[in-house]
Amino acid sequence: VKMKQPKVYIKRLDRVLEVESIRFDTKVVVVYDEDEHRYCYSDFDEVEFIYGTGFIDKNGKEIESGDILKTEFEDVVSIKFHNFYGFYAVDEDGEHLFPEEADDEIREILSKTEVIGNIYENKDLLEG
């Protein structure tokens, strides 16, 4: 099983980047910024960790926290991290969707969605 590369949203850069290493002793995340051709070091409180949900969209892309999805009905939902459920979805009306339903049902619903961006770099997609 291939370990998935974790990602973080770095607030000061306003970008999502893959994590090179995480130093838990000093609470520092190291990323490589390809635009700048250098490593960047950020404290845990300067980043938002992006978590995979284990669910896949209709194009085979893993759905992650912060992703913006388009449903089969052209609705737009965003995925948020949740300590207990792992994640939940929020629709355009701010309704929380299906964290408590059966995994199979969620998998079925999400398999018909498409990741169209994320809340960090594509906020405009959420503005109806």
mmCIF file of C-alpha atoms in Angstrom:
data_model
loop_
_atom_site.group_PDB
_atom_site.id
_atom_site.type_symbol
_atom_site.label_atom_id
_atom_site.label_comp_id
_atom_site.label_asym_id
_atom_site.label_seq_id
_atom_site.Cartn_x
_atom_site.Cartn_y
_atom_site.Cartn_z
ATOM 1 C CA VAL A 1 0.000 0.000 0.000
ATOM 2 C CA LYS A 2 1.458 3.318 -1.099
ATOM 3 C CA MET A 3 1.469 5.949 1.628
ATOM 4 C CA LYS A 4 -0.371 9.055 0.506
ATOM 5 C CA GLN A 5 1.580 12.311 0.491
ATOM 6 C CA PRO A 6 0.005 14.609 3.106
ATOM 7 C CA LYS A 7 -0.812 18.182 2.117
ATOM 8 C CA VAL A 8 -1.211 21.449 3.995
ATOM 9 C CA TYR A 9 -2.735 24.808 3.245
ATOM 10 C CA ILE A 10 -0.149 27.457 4.164
ATOM 11 C CA LYS A 11 -1.995 30.578 5.257
ATOM 12 C CA ARG A 12 0.762 33.124 4.562
ATOM 13 C CA LEU A 13 1.400 31.766 1.047
ATOM 14 C CA ASP A 14 -2.317 31.165 0.430
ATOM 15 C CA ARG A 15 -1.394 27.875 -1.259
ATOM 16 C CA VAL A 16 -1.832 24.143 -0.847
ATOM 17 C CA LEU A 17 1.454 22.230 -1.001
ATOM 18 C CA GLU A 18 2.578 18.646 -0.425
ATOM 19 C CA VAL A 19 4.374 18.003 2.862
ATOM 20 C CA GLU A 20 8.022 16.935 2.698
ATOM 21 C CA SER A 21 8.301 16.235 6.419
ATOM 22 C CA ILE A 22 6.517 16.835 9.698
ATOM 23 C CA ARG A 23 8.570 17.484 12.832
ATOM 24 C CA PHE A 24 6.328 16.684 15.760
ATOM 25 C CA ASP A 25 8.958 17.603 18.380
ATOM 26 C CA THR A 26 9.171 21.214 17.185
ATOM 27 C CA LYS A 27 5.680 21.265 15.594
ATOM 28 C CA VAL A 28 7.033 22.316 12.193
ATOM 29 C CA VAL A 29 5.896 21.292 8.717
ATOM 30 C CA VAL A 30 8.401 21.364 5.856
ATOM 31 C CA VAL A 31 7.179 21.838 2.276
ATOM 32 C CA TYR A 32 9.034 22.406 -0.981
ATOM 33 C CA ASP A 33 7.812 25.477 -2.830
ATOM 34 C CA GLU A 34 8.461 24.748 -6.505
ATOM 35 C CA ASP A 35 7.702 28.332 -7.557
ATOM 36 C CA GLU A 36 10.435 29.631 -5.248
ATOM 37 C CA HIS A 37 12.685 26.544 -5.602
ATOM 38 C CA ARG A 38 13.176 26.365 -1.870
ATOM 39 C CA TYR A 39 12.001 24.622 1.274
ATOM 40 C CA CYS A 40 9.557 26.465 3.532
ATOM 41 C CA TYR A 41 9.173 25.829 7.243
ATOM 42 C CA SER A 42 5.842 26.555 8.921
ATOM 43 C CA ASP A 43 4.625 26.103 12.473
ATOM 44 C CA PHE A 44 1.557 23.887 12.929
ATOM 45 C CA ASP A 45 -0.567 26.948 13.765
ATOM 46 C CA GLU A 46 0.359 28.572 10.412
ATOM 47 C CA VAL A 47 -1.048 25.697 8.359
ATOM 48 C CA GLU A 48 -4.207 23.667 7.941
ATOM 49 C CA PHE A 49 -3.649 19.960 7.503
ATOM 50 C CA ILE A 50 -5.612 18.419 4.633
ATOM 51 C CA TYR A 51 -7.007 14.975 5.316
ATOM 52 C CA GLY A 52 -8.043 12.331 2.817
ATOM 53 C CA THR A 53 -11.538 10.946 3.345
ATOM 54 C CA GLY A 54 -10.862 7.544 1.796
ATOM 55 C CA PHE A 55 -13.653 8.237 -0.712
ATOM 56 C CA ILE A 56 -13.190 8.701 -4.458
ATOM 57 C CA ASP A 57 -14.996 11.058 -6.867
ATOM 58 C CA LYS A 58 -16.290 10.035 -10.297
ATOM 59 C CA ASN A 59 -12.894 10.761 -11.888
ATOM 60 C CA GLY A 60 -10.988 8.539 -9.444
ATOM 61 C CA LYS A 61 -9.579 11.439 -7.405
ATOM 62 C CA GLU A 62 -9.493 11.010 -3.634
ATOM 63 C CA ILE A 63 -11.796 13.466 -1.892
ATOM 64 C CA GLU A 64 -9.964 15.470 0.772
ATOM 65 C CA SER A 65 -10.952 17.896 3.498
ATOM 66 C CA GLY A 66 -11.344 21.341 1.956
ATOM 67 C CA ASP A 67 -12.372 19.979 -1.431
ATOM 68 C CA ILE A 68 -15.275 21.543 -3.305
ATOM 69 C CA LEU A 69 -17.454 18.994 -5.071
ATOM 70 C CA LYS A 70 -20.066 19.306 -7.747
ATOM 71 C CA THR A 71 -22.869 16.772 -7.310
ATOM 72 C CA GLU A 72 -24.730 14.951 -10.071
ATOM 73 C CA PHE A 73 -27.483 17.564 -9.576
ATOM 74 C CA GLU A 74 -25.036 20.460 -10.167
ATOM 75 C CA ASP A 75 -25.089 21.421 -6.478
ATOM 76 C CA VAL A 76 -21.797 22.502 -4.916
ATOM 77 C CA VAL A 77 -20.705 21.112 -1.549
ATOM 78 C CA SER A 78 -17.503 21.513 0.440
ATOM 79 C CA ILE A 79 -15.838 18.871 2.600
ATOM 80 C CA LYS A 80 -14.816 19.763 6.158
ATOM 81 C CA PHE A 81 -12.662 17.837 8.626
ATOM 82 C CA HIS A 82 -14.538 16.450 11.649
ATOM 83 C CA ASN A 83 -12.891 14.986 14.767
ATOM 84 C CA PHE A 84 -15.499 12.255 15.267
ATOM 85 C CA TYR A 85 -16.793 11.391 11.797
ATOM 86 C CA GLY A 86 -13.557 12.162 9.932
ATOM 87 C CA PHE A 87 -15.349 14.553 7.606
ATOM 88 C CA TYR A 88 -18.715 15.999 6.681
ATOM 89 C CA ALA A 89 -20.060 17.898 3.710
ATOM 90 C CA VAL A 90 -21.665 21.326 3.745
ATOM 91 C CA ASP A 91 -24.077 22.314 0.982
ATOM 92 C CA GLU A 92 -24.868 25.768 -0.407
ATOM 93 C CA ASP A 93 -27.467 26.394 2.325
ATOM 94 C CA GLY A 94 -24.967 25.561 5.066
ATOM 95 C CA GLU A 95 -26.661 22.211 5.750
ATOM 96 C CA HIS A 96 -24.391 19.451 7.021
ATOM 97 C CA LEU A 97 -24.681 16.349 4.894
ATOM 98 C CA PHE A 98 -24.473 12.649 5.730
ATOM 99 C CA PRO A 99 -21.818 12.251 8.411
ATOM 100 C CA GLU A 100 -24.086 9.826 10.261
ATOM 101 C CA GLU A 101 -25.320 7.690 7.387
ATOM 102 C CA ALA A 102 -23.989 4.312 6.266
ATOM 103 C CA ASP A 103 -20.567 4.241 4.600
ATOM 104 C CA ASP A 104 -21.963 2.516 1.512
ATOM 105 C CA GLU A 105 -24.507 5.269 1.008
ATOM 106 C CA ILE A 106 -21.874 7.985 1.373
ATOM 107 C CA ARG A 107 -19.563 6.123 -1.020
ATOM 108 C CA GLU A 108 -22.418 5.902 -3.555
ATOM 109 C CA ILE A 109 -23.227 9.629 -3.231
ATOM 110 C CA LEU A 110 -19.598 10.769 -3.391
ATOM 111 C CA SER A 111 -18.754 8.466 -6.317
ATOM 112 C CA LYS A 112 -21.112 10.582 -8.452
ATOM 113 C CA THR A 113 -19.503 13.889 -7.470
ATOM 114 C CA GLU A 114 -16.576 15.660 -9.069
ATOM 115 C CA VAL A 115 -13.811 17.543 -7.248
ATOM 116 C CA ILE A 116 -13.785 20.994 -8.877
ATOM 117 C CA GLY A 117 -11.409 22.799 -6.508
ATOM 118 C CA ASN A 118 -10.785 23.470 -2.826
ATOM 119 C CA ILE A 119 -11.899 26.049 -0.275
ATOM 120 C CA TYR A 120 -8.361 27.443 -0.002
ATOM 121 C CA GLU A 121 -7.594 28.263 -3.627
ATOM 122 C CA ASN A 122 -11.047 28.379 -5.208
ATOM 123 C CA LYS A 123 -13.289 30.246 -2.722
ATOM 124 C CA ASP A 124 -15.150 31.823 -5.673
ATOM 125 C CA LEU A 125 -16.698 28.415 -6.489
ATOM 126 C CA LEU A 126 -18.708 28.617 -3.270
ATOM 127 C CA GLU A 127 -20.167 32.024 -4.025
ATOM 128 C CA GLY A 128 -23.462 31.286 -5.762
#
